[in-house]
Amino acid sequence: MDRETIWHLQNFNIFKAIPHDEMERLQDMVDTDWIKNRDPVYLQGEPTTWVYFLKKGLVKLSMTSAEGKTITVALLKPGEIFGELSGMDESDTSMEAIALENSYLCRIRREIFKEFVESHTGLVLSLNKILGLRIRRIQTAVRDLAFLDVPARLAKLLHSLCETDAEVKPNGHLITLRLTHQELANLIGASREIVTTVLGRFTEEGLLVQEKRRLLIKDPRQLKKYFPDQ
Amino acid sequence: MDRETIWHLQNFNIFKAIPHDEMERLQDMVDTDWIKNRDPVYLQGEPTTWVYFLKKGLVKLSMTSAEGKTITVALLKPGEIFGELSGMDESDTSMEAIALENSYLCRIRREIFKEFVESHTGLVLSLNKILGLRIRRIQTAVRDLAFLDVPARLAKLLHSLCETDAEVKPNGHLITLRLTHQELANLIGASREIVTTVLGRFTEEGLLVQEKRRLLIKDPRQLKKYFPDQ
DNA sequence: GATAATCTGTTAACCGGATTACAATTCCGG
DNA sequence: CCGGAATTGTAATCCGGTTAACAGATTATC
């Protein structure tokens, strides 16, 4: 699109090292898009047409079962790239991407992106790194689902949110994301009810305070007693 | 090592397109290794020194919890490559690789492999594809753990073993891998006991026959009634 | 071929968490 | 700021699967 969009794209980690005149080749290939809170960017089973760059907002990557249960694999924040980047030869998306806030993103056709990436060795390598990180994350999800019970998984989630999405306040870490109990449940593969209950227990124990759909964690280190190191 | 080793390496999918004289640069960098049944190739937390190529045998990639529970993420067969290929900047292995048969493999130091890969655009791309497939696999593991019960997970596992590791016999598909109930349990994140029980039920229903630690699946399609499509 | 080690089979007791079913609260759009 | 929608809170019930505890069968190993 416009020059400004390209300029923004350049801010994405993956493109940092690409010379600006190279980036301009993408000029007319980039599209921008608003997605309203709760609307899907794409759904499971849709053909993988685009690669997305999240500029503003919050998007979750999740999988939904036939019975309507959902498990959330990642919360994407501005600066993150998504879509089927992988081998880039997959034909259908295996997940869905849904906005959890009004979000602003731009997108490039998969083939164009693929071509661009393949003509820049550095890009291929960064992509490799991104995929590697993604593998680590999912592996951890498997391990946690298999080995930890709900309080442990929840404590671990809150602990990590403290590190990635919290403001440090005098009385603790305020998690900036406004996640419902249902969304928290989806993130750890549990039912909404038990999340409510366990959050209640954590509150009683003085580990946290819930206020207007925000969580204030008094002392993240206290949460660690619920889950083993690593 | 010797010329023959290089020749073998060339048979790995990832190296198929590399000219033979290029491959020879790896000549003295490649090491070969026997691993006895049940012995580890590497363990969780060890530094990631090598990239491995499985030439013969069977190796499982798994994670073990502090309490000694194990979940198996992949069964690797000859022709497969493993080790920390990802971004290749990880310092510790997050999994362990254990031989399930006497296995023959060769290995290259991670940095050498990395260098070699980075100097061959084609290689980086194949690596990307491998990582993409790996992501898909693990995502499926997460989905299955979260959405399916034990009979469904077991049926699905047997069904997929029929496709990847079975000989077609007149009376059904004979799964060639000799997996104990414990190993099957590790593959689906369940206890050994319930695997025994459910296998018993499947046998009663005439879905399969167990003989000397081998499974003969009468008709894989019958298993499908236990798990939803995809 | 004998003996130890590993696997399979089975069952009762237990338990974590899902389900179900509401009531109370909070939020949000007009 | 009002009314409907979404979210939270709570408790009873139910259930799949783990745990525990053995007996029997099979497989390695010397």
Short mmCIF file of C-alpha atoms (C1' of nucleotides) in Angstrom, two decimals:
data_model
loop_
_atom_site.label_atom_id
_atom_site.label_comp_id
_atom_site.label_asym_id
_atom_site.label_seq_id
_atom_site.Cartn_x
_atom_site.Cartn_y
_atom_site.Cartn_z
CA MET A 1 0.00 0.00 0.00
CA ASP A 2 1.24 3.40 0.97
CA ARG A 3 4.78 4.21 1.97
CA GLU A 4 3.84 4.36 5.59
CA THR A 5 2.74 0.75 5.62
CA ILE A 6 6.04 -0.40 4.26
CA TRP A 7 7.72 1.70 6.86
CA HIS A 8 5.75 -0.06 9.54
CA LEU A 9 6.51 -3.47 8.12
CA GLN A 10 10.17 -2.68 8.35
CA ASN A 11 9.72 -2.50 12.09
CA PHE A 12 8.93 -6.20 12.26
CA ASN A 13 11.90 -8.06 13.63
CA ILE A 14 12.04 -10.37 10.71
CA PHE A 15 12.52 -7.46 8.28
CA LYS A 16 14.92 -5.42 10.37
CA ALA A 17 17.95 -6.39 8.34
CA ILE A 18 16.37 -5.94 4.92
CA PRO A 19 17.48 -2.76 3.11
CA HIS A 20 14.68 -0.29 2.70
CA ASP A 21 14.79 -0.24 -1.08
CA GLU A 22 14.35 -3.99 -1.07
CA MET A 23 11.30 -3.62 1.12
CA GLU A 24 9.80 -1.23 -1.36
CA ARG A 25 9.37 -4.12 -3.73
CA LEU A 26 6.56 -5.22 -1.45
CA GLN A 27 4.94 -1.81 -1.77
CA ASP A 28 1.86 -2.74 -3.73
CA MET A 29 1.67 -6.26 -2.40
CA VAL A 30 0.78 -5.37 1.13
CA ASP A 31 -2.77 -5.06 2.22
CA THR A 32 -4.12 -3.72 5.45
CA ASP A 33 -7.06 -4.93 7.45
CA TRP A 34 -9.09 -4.11 10.52
CA ILE A 35 -10.48 -6.99 12.50
CA LYS A 36 -13.09 -6.32 15.14
CA ASN A 37 -12.89 -7.85 18.57
CA ARG A 38 -14.06 -11.50 18.45
CA ASP A 39 -13.96 -11.70 14.69
CA PRO A 40 -11.82 -14.29 12.98
CA VAL A 41 -8.82 -13.43 10.86
CA TYR A 42 -9.13 -16.91 9.43
CA LEU A 43 -10.76 -20.16 10.44
CA GLN A 44 -9.68 -23.80 10.60
CA GLY A 45 -9.71 -25.47 7.25
CA GLU A 46 -9.65 -22.31 5.21
CA PRO A 47 -7.09 -22.19 2.42
CA THR A 48 -3.89 -20.48 3.50
CA THR A 49 -3.92 -17.43 1.31
CA TRP A 50 -2.17 -14.84 3.41
CA VAL A 51 0.67 -14.21 5.76
CA TYR A 52 -0.24 -11.70 8.45
CA PHE A 53 1.61 -9.06 10.40
CA LEU A 54 -0.05 -7.85 13.55
CA LYS A 55 0.41 -4.13 13.98
CA LYS A 56 -2.00 -3.35 16.76
CA GLY A 57 -4.33 -5.36 18.95
CA LEU A 58 -4.38 -8.95 20.14
CA VAL A 59 -4.97 -12.14 18.22
CA LYS A 60 -5.25 -15.66 19.52
CA LEU A 61 -4.24 -18.78 17.64
CA SER A 62 -6.51 -21.61 18.66
CA MET A 63 -8.00 -24.94 17.70
CA THR A 64 -11.64 -25.84 18.10
CA SER A 65 -13.06 -29.32 18.42
CA ALA A 66 -16.22 -30.61 16.83
CA GLU A 67 -18.00 -30.21 20.18
CA GLY A 68 -17.02 -26.57 20.33
CA LYS A 69 -14.21 -26.80 22.86
CA THR A 70 -11.32 -24.47 22.19
CA ILE A 71 -7.67 -24.63 23.06
CA THR A 72 -5.55 -21.55 22.59
CA VAL A 73 -2.00 -22.11 21.50
CA ALA A 74 -0.68 -18.57 21.37
CA LEU A 75 -1.57 -14.98 22.10
CA LEU A 76 -0.05 -12.81 19.43
CA LYS A 77 0.93 -9.25 20.12
CA PRO A 78 1.95 -6.40 17.84
CA GLY A 79 5.13 -7.19 15.95
CA GLU A 80 4.27 -10.85 15.51
CA ILE A 81 3.83 -12.60 12.24
CA PHE A 82 1.39 -15.44 11.63
CA GLY A 83 -0.42 -17.49 9.06
CA GLU A 84 0.96 -20.72 7.68
CA LEU A 85 4.63 -19.77 7.48
CA SER A 86 5.90 -23.27 7.97
CA GLY A 87 7.00 -25.14 4.89
CA MET A 88 4.56 -22.84 3.20
CA ASP A 89 3.23 -25.64 1.15
CA GLU A 90 0.34 -26.51 3.42
CA SER A 91 -2.98 -26.05 1.79
CA ASP A 92 -5.29 -25.60 4.77
CA THR A 93 -4.89 -23.83 8.06
CA SER A 94 -4.89 -26.21 10.98
CA MET A 95 -5.81 -23.48 13.41
CA GLU A 96 -7.95 -20.42 13.62
CA ALA A 97 -6.82 -16.89 14.36
CA ILE A 98 -9.31 -14.76 16.26
CA ALA A 99 -9.03 -11.17 17.38
CA LEU A 100 -9.35 -10.63 21.11
CA GLU A 101 -9.30 -6.88 20.67
CA ASN A 102 -10.00 -4.64 17.74
CA SER A 103 -6.87 -5.28 15.75
CA TYR A 104 -5.00 -3.73 12.92
CA LEU A 105 -2.92 -5.95 10.70
CA CYS A 106 -1.45 -6.16 7.27
CA ARG A 107 -1.16 -9.13 5.02
CA ILE A 108 0.71 -10.38 1.97
CA ARG A 109 -0.29 -13.21 -0.30
CA ARG A 110 1.46 -16.35 0.78
CA GLU A 111 3.18 -16.92 -2.56
CA ILE A 112 4.52 -13.39 -2.72
CA PHE A 113 5.84 -13.64 0.80
CA LYS A 114 7.35 -17.02 0.05
CA GLU A 115 9.09 -15.66 -3.00
CA PHE A 116 10.37 -12.65 -1.13
CA VAL A 117 11.64 -14.78 1.73
CA GLU A 118 13.34 -17.23 -0.56
CA SER A 119 15.23 -14.50 -2.31
CA HIS A 120 16.71 -13.27 0.95
CA THR A 121 18.85 -15.82 2.72
CA GLY A 122 18.70 -13.84 5.92
CA LEU A 123 14.93 -14.02 5.91
CA VAL A 124 14.88 -17.76 5.51
CA LEU A 125 17.14 -18.02 8.50
CA SER A 126 15.01 -15.76 10.69
CA LEU A 127 11.99 -17.75 9.64
CA ASN A 128 13.81 -20.85 10.75
CA LYS A 129 14.41 -19.27 14.10
CA ILE A 130 10.77 -18.26 14.45
CA LEU A 131 9.67 -21.78 13.65
CA GLY A 132 12.15 -23.15 16.15
CA LEU A 133 10.75 -20.95 18.88
CA ARG A 134 7.24 -21.96 17.93
CA ILE A 135 8.19 -25.63 18.23
CA ARG A 136 9.60 -25.01 21.69
CA ARG A 137 6.43 -23.30 22.78
CA ILE A 138 4.15 -26.05 21.58
CA GLN A 139 6.37 -28.73 23.05
CA THR A 140 6.05 -27.00 26.35
CA ALA A 141 2.29 -27.00 25.94
CA VAL A 142 2.35 -30.76 25.41
CA ARG A 143 4.54 -31.31 28.43
CA ASP A 144 2.34 -29.14 30.61
CA LEU A 145 -0.88 -30.79 29.49
CA ALA A 146 0.60 -34.21 30.13
CA PHE A 147 2.36 -33.58 33.41
CA LEU A 148 0.75 -30.72 35.29
CA ASP A 149 -2.64 -30.38 36.96
CA VAL A 150 -4.89 -27.35 36.60
CA PRO A 151 -3.54 -25.26 39.49
CA ALA A 152 -0.02 -25.81 38.22
CA ARG A 153 -0.89 -24.93 34.64
CA LEU A 154 -2.76 -21.84 35.74
CA ALA A 155 0.00 -20.69 38.06
CA LYS A 156 2.51 -21.19 35.28
CA LEU A 157 0.38 -19.21 32.83
CA LEU A 158 -0.02 -16.32 35.23
CA HIS A 159 3.67 -16.38 35.98
CA SER A 160 4.53 -16.13 32.31
CA LEU A 161 1.96 -13.41 31.71
CA CYS A 162 3.70 -11.43 34.43
CA GLU A 163 6.85 -11.55 32.36
CA THR A 164 5.35 -10.79 28.98
CA ASP A 165 2.26 -8.68 29.56
CA ALA A 166 2.39 -6.93 32.87
CA GLU A 167 3.01 -3.49 34.26
CA VAL A 168 5.04 -3.45 37.40
CA LYS A 169 3.08 -1.60 40.08
CA PRO A 170 4.08 -0.86 43.66
CA ASN A 171 1.71 -3.58 44.86
CA GLY A 172 2.54 -6.21 42.26
CA HIS A 173 2.43 -7.03 38.57
CA LEU A 174 -0.72 -5.93 36.80
CA ILE A 175 -1.46 -8.14 33.83
CA THR A 176 -2.49 -5.78 31.08
CA LEU A 177 -4.45 -8.24 28.97
CA ARG A 178 -8.13 -8.34 29.74
CA LEU A 179 -8.75 -12.07 29.54
CA THR A 180 -11.98 -13.71 30.63
CA HIS A 181 -11.88 -16.85 32.74
CA GLN A 182 -12.95 -18.69 29.61
CA GLU A 183 -9.93 -17.41 27.69
CA LEU A 184 -7.64 -18.36 30.56
CA ALA A 185 -9.25 -21.80 30.57
CA ASN A 186 -8.63 -22.16 26.83
CA LEU A 187 -4.99 -21.28 27.37
CA ILE A 188 -4.45 -24.15 29.78
CA GLY A 189 -6.90 -26.71 28.47
CA ALA A 190 -9.33 -26.64 31.36
CA SER A 191 -12.97 -25.80 32.03
CA ARG A 192 -14.07 -22.26 32.76
CA GLU A 193 -15.56 -23.30 36.11
CA ILE A 194 -12.40 -24.73 37.54
CA VAL A 195 -10.43 -21.68 36.46
CA THR A 196 -12.88 -19.50 38.39
CA THR A 197 -12.50 -21.77 41.40
CA VAL A 198 -8.72 -21.95 41.35
CA LEU A 199 -8.41 -18.19 40.79
CA GLY A 200 -10.63 -17.86 43.84
CA ARG A 201 -8.31 -20.04 45.83
CA PHE A 202 -5.26 -18.07 44.66
CA THR A 203 -7.06 -14.90 45.73
CA GLU A 204 -7.80 -16.31 49.19
CA GLU A 205 -4.16 -17.22 49.53
CA GLY A 206 -3.29 -13.61 48.81
CA LEU A 207 -1.40 -14.45 45.64
CA LEU A 208 -3.44 -12.09 43.51
CA VAL A 209 -6.28 -9.61 43.29
CA GLN A 210 -8.95 -9.64 40.58
CA GLU A 211 -10.26 -6.27 39.56
CA LYS A 212 -12.38 -5.46 36.56
CA ARG A 213 -11.20 -8.38 34.45
CA ARG A 214 -7.61 -7.56 35.24
CA LEU A 215 -5.29 -9.60 37.41
CA LEU A 216 -2.84 -8.12 39.83
CA ILE A 217 -0.24 -10.67 40.86
CA LYS A 218 1.22 -9.75 44.21
CA ASP A 219 4.44 -11.68 43.84
CA PRO A 220 5.00 -13.88 40.80
CA ARG A 221 7.62 -15.91 42.61
CA GLN A 222 4.96 -17.16 45.01
CA LEU A 223 3.22 -18.81 42.07
CA LYS A 224 6.26 -20.96 41.44
CA LYS A 225 5.48 -23.21 44.35
CA TYR A 226 2.65 -24.62 42.23
CA PHE A 227 4.75 -25.77 39.33
CA PRO A 228 8.16 -27.42 39.07
CA ASP A 229 11.05 -25.47 37.62
CA GLN A 230 11.12 -25.50 33.82
CA MET B 1 34.39 -40.50 7.92
CA ASP B 2 34.80 -42.85 5.04
CA ARG B 3 33.38 -42.33 1.59
CA GLU B 4 30.63 -44.79 2.25
CA THR B 5 29.22 -42.76 5.09
CA ILE B 6 28.95 -39.69 2.93
CA TRP B 7 27.28 -41.81 0.33
CA HIS B 8 24.73 -42.87 2.88
CA LEU B 9 24.16 -39.33 4.04
CA GLN B 10 23.34 -38.35 0.52
CA ASN B 11 20.37 -40.68 0.75
CA PHE B 12 18.74 -38.49 3.37
CA ASN B 13 15.95 -36.52 1.80
CA ILE B 14 17.33 -33.24 2.95
CA PHE B 15 20.59 -33.82 1.08
CA LYS B 16 19.13 -35.28 -2.08
CA ALA B 17 19.59 -32.14 -4.10
CA ILE B 18 23.12 -31.36 -2.92
CA PRO B 19 25.82 -32.15 -5.50
CA HIS B 20 28.05 -34.98 -4.43
CA ASP B 21 31.24 -32.97 -4.48
CA GLU B 22 29.62 -30.49 -2.13
CA MET B 23 28.75 -33.31 0.22
CA GLU B 24 32.34 -34.39 0.30
CA ARG B 25 33.15 -31.27 2.23
CA LEU B 26 31.45 -32.99 5.15
CA GLN B 27 33.74 -35.99 4.73
CA ASP B 28 35.78 -35.72 7.88
CA MET B 29 33.08 -34.00 9.87
CA VAL B 30 30.72 -36.91 10.06
CA ASP B 31 30.90 -39.34 12.89
CA THR B 32 29.12 -42.65 13.25
CA ASP B 33 27.64 -44.14 16.38
CA TRP B 34 25.97 -47.30 17.61
CA ILE B 35 23.34 -46.91 20.28
CA LYS B 36 22.11 -49.99 22.09
CA ASN B 37 18.42 -50.61 22.66
CA ARG B 38 17.19 -48.49 25.56
CA ASP B 39 20.26 -46.32 25.67
CA PRO B 40 19.94 -42.58 25.24
CA VAL B 41 21.34 -40.72 22.29
CA TYR B 42 21.05 -37.62 24.42
CA LEU B 43 19.13 -36.56 27.49
CA GLN B 44 17.05 -33.56 28.48
CA GLY B 45 19.14 -30.61 29.49
CA GLU B 46 22.31 -31.76 27.80
CA PRO B 47 24.04 -29.20 25.63
CA THR B 48 23.06 -29.53 21.98
CA THR B 49 26.31 -30.56 20.43
CA TRP B 50 25.24 -32.72 17.53
CA VAL B 51 22.78 -33.10 14.74
CA TYR B 52 21.90 -36.74 14.13
CA PHE B 53 20.95 -38.83 11.12
CA LEU B 54 19.29 -42.11 11.84
CA LYS B 55 20.52 -44.80 9.49
CA LYS B 56 19.15 -47.92 11.08
CA GLY B 57 16.97 -48.71 14.07
CA LEU B 58 14.33 -46.79 15.99
CA VAL B 59 14.66 -43.76 18.20
CA LYS B 60 12.01 -42.05 20.28
CA LEU B 61 11.92 -38.37 21.09
CA SER B 62 10.36 -37.91 24.49
CA MET B 63 10.06 -35.72 27.53
CA THR B 64 10.28 -36.94 31.09
CA SER B 65 8.80 -35.27 34.14
CA ALA B 66 10.38 -34.95 37.53
CA GLU B 67 8.18 -37.83 38.76
CA GLY B 68 9.46 -40.06 36.00
CA LYS B 69 6.47 -39.94 33.69
CA THR B 70 7.34 -39.92 30.02
CA ILE B 71 5.56 -38.61 26.99
CA THR B 72 6.81 -39.59 23.57
CA VAL B 73 6.54 -37.00 20.86
CA ALA B 74 7.90 -38.88 17.88
CA LEU B 75 9.16 -42.23 16.75
CA LEU B 76 12.03 -41.68 14.36
CA LYS B 77 12.81 -44.14 11.62
CA PRO B 78 15.78 -44.50 9.30
CA GLY B 79 16.16 -41.50 7.04
CA GLU B 80 15.09 -39.04 9.71
CA ILE B 81 17.17 -36.24 11.08
CA PHE B 82 17.04 -35.03 14.66
CA GLY B 83 18.79 -33.03 17.34
CA GLU B 84 18.15 -29.36 17.88
CA LEU B 85 17.75 -28.24 14.27
CA SER B 86 15.40 -25.42 15.05
CA GLY B 87 16.85 -21.94 15.16
CA MET B 88 19.97 -23.81 16.10
CA ASP B 89 20.73 -21.28 18.74
CA GLU B 90 19.21 -23.22 21.60
CA SER B 91 21.70 -24.19 24.22
CA ASP B 92 20.01 -27.18 25.85
CA THR B 93 17.94 -29.99 24.51
CA SER B 94 14.37 -29.84 25.69
CA MET B 95 13.79 -33.49 25.00
CA GLU B 96 15.58 -36.77 25.19
CA ALA B 97 16.26 -39.16 22.34
CA ILE B 98 16.28 -42.84 23.30
CA ALA B 99 16.91 -45.86 21.16
CA LEU B 100 14.05 -48.37 21.07
CA GLU B 101 16.15 -50.80 19.06
CA ASN B 102 19.83 -51.17 18.51
CA SER B 103 20.42 -48.22 16.24
CA TYR B 104 23.04 -46.98 13.89
CA LEU B 105 23.33 -43.28 13.32
CA CYS B 106 25.75 -40.63 12.27
CA ARG B 107 26.21 -37.17 13.60
CA ILE B 108 27.73 -33.83 12.76
CA ARG B 109 28.64 -31.06 15.13
CA ARG B 110 25.81 -28.56 15.29
CA GLU B 111 27.94 -25.59 14.22
CA ILE B 112 29.34 -27.43 11.22
CA PHE B 113 25.89 -28.50 10.16
CA LYS B 114 24.57 -25.01 10.67
CA GLU B 115 27.31 -23.54 8.56
CA PHE B 116 26.77 -26.11 5.83
CA VAL B 117 23.03 -25.51 5.81
CA GLU B 118 23.41 -21.75 5.72
CA SER B 119 25.63 -21.92 2.70
CA HIS B 120 23.03 -23.84 0.72
CA THR B 121 19.79 -21.99 0.23
CA GLY B 122 18.02 -25.16 -0.76
CA LEU B 123 18.96 -26.76 2.52
CA VAL B 124 17.57 -23.91 4.57
CA LEU B 125 14.33 -24.27 2.74
CA SER B 126 14.08 -28.01 3.29
CA LEU B 127 14.88 -27.45 6.91
CA ASN B 128 12.03 -24.98 7.01
CA LYS B 129 9.75 -27.59 5.59
CA ILE B 130 10.87 -30.18 8.12
CA LEU B 131 10.23 -27.74 10.94
CA GLY B 132 6.82 -26.96 9.51
CA LEU B 133 5.89 -30.61 9.48
CA ARG B 134 7.16 -30.99 13.00
CA ILE B 135 4.98 -28.09 14.13
CA ARG B 136 1.95 -29.70 12.54
CA ARG B 137 2.66 -32.96 14.31
CA ILE B 138 3.02 -31.41 17.72
CA GLN B 139 -0.04 -29.25 17.23
CA THR B 140 -1.98 -32.38 16.52
CA ALA B 141 -0.62 -33.88 19.72
CA VAL B 142 -1.89 -30.88 21.67
CA ARG B 143 -5.30 -31.08 20.04
CA ASP B 144 -5.58 -34.79 20.72
CA LEU B 145 -4.52 -34.48 24.34
CA ALA B 146 -7.02 -31.69 24.89
CA PHE B 147 -10.00 -33.07 22.98
CA LEU B 148 -9.85 -36.86 22.80
CA ASP B 149 -10.22 -39.53 25.47
CA VAL B 150 -7.93 -42.53 25.80
CA PRO B 151 -9.79 -44.94 23.49
CA ALA B 152 -9.89 -42.27 20.80
CA ARG B 153 -6.22 -41.41 21.17
CA LEU B 154 -5.25 -45.06 21.11
CA ALA B 155 -7.41 -45.85 18.10
CA LYS B 156 -5.93 -42.88 16.29
CA LEU B 157 -2.40 -43.96 17.11
CA LEU B 158 -3.00 -47.50 15.88
CA HIS B 159 -4.62 -46.16 12.76
CA SER B 160 -1.64 -44.01 11.96
CA LEU B 161 0.80 -46.83 12.74
CA CYS B 162 -1.06 -48.89 10.17
CA GLU B 163 -0.19 -46.28 7.59
CA THR B 164 3.42 -45.73 8.52
CA ASP B 165 4.71 -48.94 10.04
CA ALA B 166 2.68 -51.89 8.96
CA GLU B 167 2.92 -54.81 6.61
CA VAL B 168 -0.28 -55.59 4.80
CA LYS B 169 -1.18 -59.21 5.46
CA PRO B 170 -4.13 -61.16 4.14
CA ASN B 171 -5.80 -60.94 7.54
CA GLY B 172 -5.01 -57.30 8.28
CA HIS B 173 -2.22 -54.80 8.88
CA LEU B 174 0.61 -56.10 11.02
CA ILE B 175 2.31 -53.28 12.85
CA THR B 176 5.99 -53.98 12.54
CA LEU B 177 7.18 -52.00 15.54
CA ARG B 178 7.46 -54.02 18.70
CA LEU B 179 6.06 -51.52 21.17
CA THR B 180 5.26 -52.39 24.77
CA HIS B 181 2.01 -51.20 26.28
CA GLN B 182 4.10 -48.72 28.23
CA GLU B 183 5.51 -47.24 25.02
CA LEU B 184 2.04 -47.03 23.52
CA ALA B 185 0.89 -45.31 26.70
CA ASN B 186 3.73 -42.79 26.42
CA LEU B 187 2.72 -42.04 22.86
CA ILE B 188 -0.78 -41.00 23.86
CA GLY B 189 -0.18 -39.60 27.32
CA ALA B 190 -1.97 -42.29 29.31
CA SER B 191 -1.17 -44.90 31.94
CA ARG B 192 0.09 -48.33 30.98
CA GLU B 193 -2.83 -50.01 32.74
CA ILE B 194 -5.54 -48.31 30.78
CA VAL B 195 -3.75 -49.03 27.53
CA THR B 196 -3.75 -52.73 28.44
CA THR B 197 -7.43 -52.52 29.26
CA VAL B 198 -8.47 -50.66 26.15
CA LEU B 199 -6.36 -52.91 23.92
CA GLY B 200 -8.20 -55.78 25.58
CA ARG B 201 -11.50 -54.20 24.69
CA PHE B 202 -10.42 -53.61 21.10
CA THR B 203 -9.39 -57.27 20.93
CA GLU B 204 -12.79 -58.42 22.25
CA GLU B 205 -14.45 -56.29 19.62
CA GLY B 206 -12.41 -58.09 17.01
CA LEU B 207 -10.61 -54.96 15.91
CA LEU B 208 -7.18 -56.46 16.43
CA VAL B 209 -5.11 -59.40 17.56
CA GLN B 210 -2.12 -59.16 19.88
CA GLU B 211 0.61 -61.66 19.26
CA LYS B 212 4.10 -61.61 20.73
CA ARG B 213 4.21 -57.85 21.26
CA ARG B 214 3.00 -57.23 17.77
CA LEU B 215 -0.38 -55.86 16.81
CA LEU B 216 -2.41 -57.10 13.90
CA ILE B 217 -5.11 -54.62 13.00
CA LYS B 218 -7.94 -56.38 11.22
CA ASP B 219 -9.35 -53.35 9.48
CA PRO B 220 -7.92 -49.90 10.23
CA ARG B 221 -11.09 -48.20 9.02
CA GLN B 222 -13.00 -49.80 11.88
CA LEU B 223 -10.79 -47.85 14.29
CA LYS B 224 -12.04 -44.59 12.86
CA LYS B 225 -15.33 -44.86 14.65
CA TYR B 226 -13.44 -44.02 17.84
CA PHE B 227 -12.04 -40.70 16.72
CA PRO B 228 -13.50 -37.84 14.71
CA ASP B 229 -12.16 -37.15 11.25
CA GLN B 230 -9.06 -34.97 11.39
"C1'" DG C 1 17.44 -74.34 29.99
"C1'" DA C 2 17.10 -71.91 34.41
"C1'" DT C 3 16.43 -67.75 36.68
"C1'" DA C 4 15.89 -62.98 36.78
"C1'" DA C 5 13.78 -59.17 34.69
"C1'" DT C 6 10.35 -57.27 32.14
"C1'" DC C 7 5.88 -57.17 30.53
"C1'" DT C 8 0.70 -58.10 30.63
"C1'" DG C 9 -3.70 -58.58 32.88
"C1'" DT C 10 -7.02 -57.33 36.24
"C1'" DT C 11 -9.54 -55.04 39.85
"C1'" DA C 12 -10.92 -51.95 43.72
"C1'" DA C 13 -10.31 -47.54 45.58
"C1'" DC C 14 -9.68 -42.97 44.78
"C1'" DC C 15 -9.60 -38.38 42.79
"C1'" DG C 16 -9.21 -34.38 39.74
"C1'" DG C 17 -11.82 -32.14 36.97
"C1'" DA C 18 -15.84 -32.01 33.72
"C1'" DT C 19 -20.74 -31.37 33.74
"C1'" DT C 20 -24.84 -29.45 35.10
"C1'" DA C 21 -27.54 -26.07 36.78
"C1'" DC C 22 -28.44 -21.71 38.64
"C1'" DA C 23 -27.84 -17.14 40.88
"C1'" DA C 24 -25.41 -13.00 41.09
"C1'" DT C 25 -22.72 -9.70 39.00
"C1'" DT C 26 -20.64 -6.88 35.50
"C1'" DC C 27 -20.38 -5.10 31.07
"C1'" DC C 28 -21.76 -2.91 26.93
"C1'" DG C 29 -24.60 -0.88 23.20
"C1'" DG C 30 -28.23 2.04 22.17
"C1'" DC D 1 -28.53 5.02 32.33
"C1'" DC D 2 -31.23 1.10 31.14
"C1'" DG D 3 -31.92 -3.70 29.64
"C1'" DG D 4 -30.04 -7.62 27.55
"C1'" DA D 5 -25.83 -10.15 26.98
"C1'" DA D 6 -21.80 -11.81 28.73
"C1'" DT D 7 -19.14 -13.10 32.67
"C1'" DT D 8 -18.36 -14.79 37.28
"C1'" DG D 9 -19.41 -17.57 41.38
"C1'" DT D 10 -20.72 -21.86 43.57
"C1'" DA D 11 -22.09 -26.45 44.65
"C1'" DA D 12 -23.74 -31.32 43.72
"C1'" DT D 13 -22.99 -35.01 40.82
"C1'" DC D 14 -20.68 -37.88 37.78
"C1'" DC D 15 -17.04 -40.09 35.37
"C1'" DG D 16 -12.65 -41.23 33.01
"C1'" DG D 17 -8.56 -42.41 34.18
"C1'" DT D 18 -4.81 -42.84 37.71
"C1'" DT D 19 -3.03 -45.34 41.53
"C1'" DA D 20 -1.99 -49.31 43.99
"C1'" DA D 21 -1.36 -53.90 44.41
"C1'" DC D 22 -0.73 -58.41 42.71
"C1'" DA D 23 -0.71 -62.71 39.85
"C1'" DG D 24 0.55 -64.66 35.74
"C1'" DA D 25 2.96 -64.70 31.34
"C1'" DT D 26 6.69 -63.71 28.43
"C1'" DT D 27 11.21 -62.43 27.34
"C1'" DA D 28 16.18 -61.82 28.17
"C1'" DT D 29 20.50 -63.34 29.95
"C1'" DC D 30 23.91 -66.20 31.48
#
